[in-house]
C-alpha positions as a printed NumPy array, in Angstrom:
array([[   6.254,  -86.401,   38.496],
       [   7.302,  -86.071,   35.   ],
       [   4.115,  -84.392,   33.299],
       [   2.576,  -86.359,   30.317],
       [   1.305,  -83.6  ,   27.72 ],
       [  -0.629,  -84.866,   23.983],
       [   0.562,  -83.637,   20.945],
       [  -1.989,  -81.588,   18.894],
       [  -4.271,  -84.467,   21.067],
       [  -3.384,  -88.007,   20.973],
       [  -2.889,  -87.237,   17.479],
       [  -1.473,  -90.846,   16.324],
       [  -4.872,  -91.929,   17.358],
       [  -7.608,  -89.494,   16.207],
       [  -7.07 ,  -86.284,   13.964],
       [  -5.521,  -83.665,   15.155],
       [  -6.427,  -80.528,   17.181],
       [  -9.923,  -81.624,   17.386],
       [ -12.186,  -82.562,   20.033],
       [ -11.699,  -86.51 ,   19.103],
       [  -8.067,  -86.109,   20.337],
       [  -8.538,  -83.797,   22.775],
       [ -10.598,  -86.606,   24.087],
       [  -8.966,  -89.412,   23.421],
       [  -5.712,  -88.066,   24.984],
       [  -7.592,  -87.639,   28.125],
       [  -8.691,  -91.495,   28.195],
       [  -5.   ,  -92.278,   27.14 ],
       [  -3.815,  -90.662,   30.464],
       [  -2.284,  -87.192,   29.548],
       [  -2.252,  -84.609,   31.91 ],
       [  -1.998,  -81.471,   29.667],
       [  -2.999,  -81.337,   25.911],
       [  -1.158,  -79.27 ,   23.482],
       [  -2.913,  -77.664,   20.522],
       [  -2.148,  -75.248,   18.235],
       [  -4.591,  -71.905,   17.849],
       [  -5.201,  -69.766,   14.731],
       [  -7.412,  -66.767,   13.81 ],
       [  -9.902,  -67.061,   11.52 ],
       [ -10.753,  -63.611,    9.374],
       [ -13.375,  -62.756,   11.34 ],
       [ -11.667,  -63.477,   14.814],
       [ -12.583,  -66.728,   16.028],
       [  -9.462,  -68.355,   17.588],
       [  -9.417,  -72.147,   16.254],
       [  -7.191,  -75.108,   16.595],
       [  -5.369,  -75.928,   13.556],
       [  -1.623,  -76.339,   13.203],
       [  -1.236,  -75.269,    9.199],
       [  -0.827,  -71.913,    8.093],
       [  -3.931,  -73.545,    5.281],
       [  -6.351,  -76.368,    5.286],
       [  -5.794,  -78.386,    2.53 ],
       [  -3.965,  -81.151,    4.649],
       [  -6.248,  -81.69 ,    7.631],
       [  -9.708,  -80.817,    5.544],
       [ -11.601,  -81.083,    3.065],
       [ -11.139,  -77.765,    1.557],
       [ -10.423,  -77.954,   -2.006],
       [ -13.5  ,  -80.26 ,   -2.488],
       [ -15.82 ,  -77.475,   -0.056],
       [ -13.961,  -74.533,   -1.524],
       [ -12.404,  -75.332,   -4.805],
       [ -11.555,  -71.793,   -5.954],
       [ -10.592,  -70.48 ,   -2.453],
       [  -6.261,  -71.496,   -2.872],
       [  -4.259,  -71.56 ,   -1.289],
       [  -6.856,  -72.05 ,    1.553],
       [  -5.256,  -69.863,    4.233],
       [  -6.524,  -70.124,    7.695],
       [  -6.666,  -66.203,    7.627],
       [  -8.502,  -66.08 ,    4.971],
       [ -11.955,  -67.907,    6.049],
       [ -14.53 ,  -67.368,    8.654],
       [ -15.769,  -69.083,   11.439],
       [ -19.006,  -70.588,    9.532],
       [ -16.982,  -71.484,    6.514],
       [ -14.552,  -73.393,    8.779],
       [ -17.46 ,  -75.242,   10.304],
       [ -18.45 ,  -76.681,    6.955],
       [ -15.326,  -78.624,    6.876],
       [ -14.656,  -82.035,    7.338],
       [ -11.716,  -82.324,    9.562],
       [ -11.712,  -85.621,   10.105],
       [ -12.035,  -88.143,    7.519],
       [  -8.297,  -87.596,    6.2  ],
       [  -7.351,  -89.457,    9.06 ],
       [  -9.768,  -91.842,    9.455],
       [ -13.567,  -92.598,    8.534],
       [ -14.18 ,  -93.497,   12.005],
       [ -14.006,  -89.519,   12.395],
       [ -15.729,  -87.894,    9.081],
       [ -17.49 ,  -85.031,   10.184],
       [ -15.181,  -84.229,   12.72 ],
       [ -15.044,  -80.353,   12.801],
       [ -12.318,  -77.716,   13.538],
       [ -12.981,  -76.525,   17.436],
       [ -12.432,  -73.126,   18.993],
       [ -10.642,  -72.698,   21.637],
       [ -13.18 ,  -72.132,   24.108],
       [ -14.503,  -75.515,   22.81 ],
       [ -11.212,  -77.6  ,   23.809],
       [ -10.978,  -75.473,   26.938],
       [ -14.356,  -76.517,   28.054],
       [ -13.604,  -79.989,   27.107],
       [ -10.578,  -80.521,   29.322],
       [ -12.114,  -78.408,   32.277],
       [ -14.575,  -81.398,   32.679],
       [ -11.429,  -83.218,   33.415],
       [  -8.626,  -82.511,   35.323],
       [  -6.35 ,  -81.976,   32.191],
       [  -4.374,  -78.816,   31.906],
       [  -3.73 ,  -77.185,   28.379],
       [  -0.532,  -76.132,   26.65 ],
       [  -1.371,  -73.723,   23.677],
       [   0.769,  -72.826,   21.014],
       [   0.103,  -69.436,   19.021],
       [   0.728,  -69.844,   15.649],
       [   2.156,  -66.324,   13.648],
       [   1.272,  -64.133,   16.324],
       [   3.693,  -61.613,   14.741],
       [   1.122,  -61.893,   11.517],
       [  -2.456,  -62.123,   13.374],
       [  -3.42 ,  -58.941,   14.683],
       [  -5.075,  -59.765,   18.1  ],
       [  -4.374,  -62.842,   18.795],
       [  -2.378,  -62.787,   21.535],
       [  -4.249,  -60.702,   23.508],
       [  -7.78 ,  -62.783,   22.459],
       [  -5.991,  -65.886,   23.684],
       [  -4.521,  -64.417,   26.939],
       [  -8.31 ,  -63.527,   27.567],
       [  -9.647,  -66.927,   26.352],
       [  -7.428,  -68.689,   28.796],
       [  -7.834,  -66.288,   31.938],
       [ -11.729,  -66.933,   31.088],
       [ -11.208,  -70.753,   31.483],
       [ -10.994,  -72.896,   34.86 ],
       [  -8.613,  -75.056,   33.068],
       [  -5.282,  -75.241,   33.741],
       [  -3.385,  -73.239,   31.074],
       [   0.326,  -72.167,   29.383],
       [   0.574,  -70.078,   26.463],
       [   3.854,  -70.764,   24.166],
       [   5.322,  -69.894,   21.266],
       [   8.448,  -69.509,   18.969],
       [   7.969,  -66.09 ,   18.659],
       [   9.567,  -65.176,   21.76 ],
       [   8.812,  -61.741,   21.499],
       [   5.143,  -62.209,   21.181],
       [   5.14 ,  -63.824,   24.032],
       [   6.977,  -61.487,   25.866],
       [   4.122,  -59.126,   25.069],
       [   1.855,  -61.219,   26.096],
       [   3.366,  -61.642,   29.538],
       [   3.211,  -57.645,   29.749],
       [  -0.608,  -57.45 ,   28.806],
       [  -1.853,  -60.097,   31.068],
       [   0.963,  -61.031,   33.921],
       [  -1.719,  -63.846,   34.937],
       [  -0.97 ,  -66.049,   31.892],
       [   1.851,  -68.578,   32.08 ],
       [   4.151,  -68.422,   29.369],
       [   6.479,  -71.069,   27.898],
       [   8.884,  -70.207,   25.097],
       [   9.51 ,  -73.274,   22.148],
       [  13.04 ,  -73.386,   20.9  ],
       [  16.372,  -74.071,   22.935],
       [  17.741,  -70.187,   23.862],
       [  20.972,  -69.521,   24.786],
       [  21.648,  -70.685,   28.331],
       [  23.672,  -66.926,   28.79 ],
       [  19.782,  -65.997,   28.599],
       [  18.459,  -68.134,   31.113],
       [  18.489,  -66.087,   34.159],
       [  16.972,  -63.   ,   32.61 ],
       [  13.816,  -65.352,   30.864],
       [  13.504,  -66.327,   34.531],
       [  11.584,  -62.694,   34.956],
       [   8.907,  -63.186,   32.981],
       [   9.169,  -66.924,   31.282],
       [   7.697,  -70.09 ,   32.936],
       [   8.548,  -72.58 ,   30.766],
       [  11.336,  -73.225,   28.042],
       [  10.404,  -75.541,   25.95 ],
       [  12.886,  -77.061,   23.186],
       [  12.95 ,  -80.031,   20.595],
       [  14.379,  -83.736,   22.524],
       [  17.21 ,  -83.561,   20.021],
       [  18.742,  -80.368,   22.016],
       [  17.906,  -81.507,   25.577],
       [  21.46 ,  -82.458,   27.447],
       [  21.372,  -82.391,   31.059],
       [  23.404,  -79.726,   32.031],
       [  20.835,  -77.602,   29.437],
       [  17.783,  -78.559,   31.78 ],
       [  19.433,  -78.141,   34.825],
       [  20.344,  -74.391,   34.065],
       [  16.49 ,  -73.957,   33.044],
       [  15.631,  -75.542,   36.635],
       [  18.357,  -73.245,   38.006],
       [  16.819,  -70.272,   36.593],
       [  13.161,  -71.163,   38.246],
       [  11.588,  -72.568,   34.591],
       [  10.69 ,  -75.776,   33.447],
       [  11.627,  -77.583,   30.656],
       [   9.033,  -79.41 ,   28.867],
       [  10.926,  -81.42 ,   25.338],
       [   9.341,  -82.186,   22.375],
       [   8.425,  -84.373,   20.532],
       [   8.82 ,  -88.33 ,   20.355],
       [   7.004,  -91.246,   20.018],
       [   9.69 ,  -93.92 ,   21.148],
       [  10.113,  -95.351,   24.233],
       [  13.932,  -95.103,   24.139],
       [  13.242,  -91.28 ,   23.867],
       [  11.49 ,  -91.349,   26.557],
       [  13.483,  -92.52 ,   29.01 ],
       [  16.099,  -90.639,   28.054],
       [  14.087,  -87.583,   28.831],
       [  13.159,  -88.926,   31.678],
       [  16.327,  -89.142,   33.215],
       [  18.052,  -86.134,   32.163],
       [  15.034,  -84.362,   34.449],
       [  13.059,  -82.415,   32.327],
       [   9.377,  -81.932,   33.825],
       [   7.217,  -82.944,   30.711],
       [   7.387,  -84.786,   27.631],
       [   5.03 ,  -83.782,   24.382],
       [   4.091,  -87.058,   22.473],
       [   1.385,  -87.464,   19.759],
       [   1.55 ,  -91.619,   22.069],
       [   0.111,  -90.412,   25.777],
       [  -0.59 ,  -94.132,   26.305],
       [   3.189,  -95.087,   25.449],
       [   4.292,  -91.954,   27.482],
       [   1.943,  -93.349,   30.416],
       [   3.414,  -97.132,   30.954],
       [   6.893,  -95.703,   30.148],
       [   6.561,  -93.655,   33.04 ],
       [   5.457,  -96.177,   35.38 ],
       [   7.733,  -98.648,   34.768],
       [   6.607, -100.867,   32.253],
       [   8.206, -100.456,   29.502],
       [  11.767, -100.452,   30.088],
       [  12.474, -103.871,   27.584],
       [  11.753, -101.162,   24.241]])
């Protein structure tokens, strides 16, 4: 069955890459989450898409003379003394940025698996292997992806346990030899055709597109075979998937 995974959470709903969406995607019937993970300057792997905070925090108010409010260039305990939340909504002031470990713990009190993208591994020394070792630690159901394809390739070296999924559409010439070491491929809807997702399938990988919020999308999807679909809507994705949707 086609695999249902939440953008950055059910991020049309409740702020993104927090615990609210993490949440909230799992009571709007995803089966994976997708977040995005970041160091911090001190090493604490957090969930934050931006390279800085200014859009998803309250950072210039916290930190006025801190710009431009790199990721990188904070610690843990600063980050915690953000509001990540109340751009989004008041409903969700206080709302703070998670680690890792935190979502992970989250969805292994459910039976939602996690997709987690590495932001700038190529420019955040550690990561990769930190996140490899966050994810083995975890009984949650985990893939590790990024753009950086090389990255991820020495990731897969490091720790042959992780499952790795590579973002972008590569060349299907390249297909076959991904195959050794890639699980997933996982490019943007707009470059999904069928005969694209039927040489990933050929090759042993899945193809998991992303990402849409329309029905019509969907279904598309949907029947050219790929195995997931990445939607900031898991409730849309849900009753277009059963069935009941098929009028939009």
């Amino acid at each position: 069955m086609l695999v249902n995974v939440a953008h950055r959470g059910a991020s049309a709903y409740a702020p993104e890459n927090t615990l609210a969406a993490v949440r909230k995607a799992i009571a709007r019937d995803a089966d994976v989450v997708e977040f995005d993970v970041r160091r911090t300057r001190d090493g604490a792997l957090v969930l934050v898409h931006d390279a800085t905070l200014d859009r998803t925090t309250d950072v210039r108010r916290v930190f006025p003379r801190r710009a431009p409010w790199r990721v990188t260039d904070f610690t843990h305990a600063e980050l915690m003394r953000l509001d990540a939340g109340s751009w989004k909504s008041q409903e969700y002031a206080g709302e703070r940025i998670p680690t890792l470990t935190e979502a992970l713990e989250v969805l292994a009190l459910s039976r939602v698996g996690a997709l987690v993208e590495l932001k700038a591994p190529a420019t955040s020394r550690g990561i990769t292997a930190a996140v490899a070792a966050a994810v083995h630690a975890s009984p949650t159901r985990s893939v590790v992806q990024s753009f950086d394809h090389v990255a991820m390739r020495e990731l897969k070296q490091a720790a042959p346990y992780v499952s790795v999924g590579l973002l972008g559409s590569p060349a299907r010439s390249l297909l076959p030899s991904l195959a050794d070491w890639v699980d997933q491929v996982n490019p943007h809807h707009r470059r999904v055709d069928r005969a694209y997702v039927e040489d990933v399938h050929a090759s042993g990988m899945q193809c998991f597109a992303w990402t849409t919020d329309r029905a019509s999308a969907m279904r598309r999807l949907i029947r050219l075979g790929v195995d997931g679909v990445i939607t900031n809507r898991p409730d849309l994705l849900h009753r277009v998937r059963a069935g009941r949707l098929s009028h939009l």
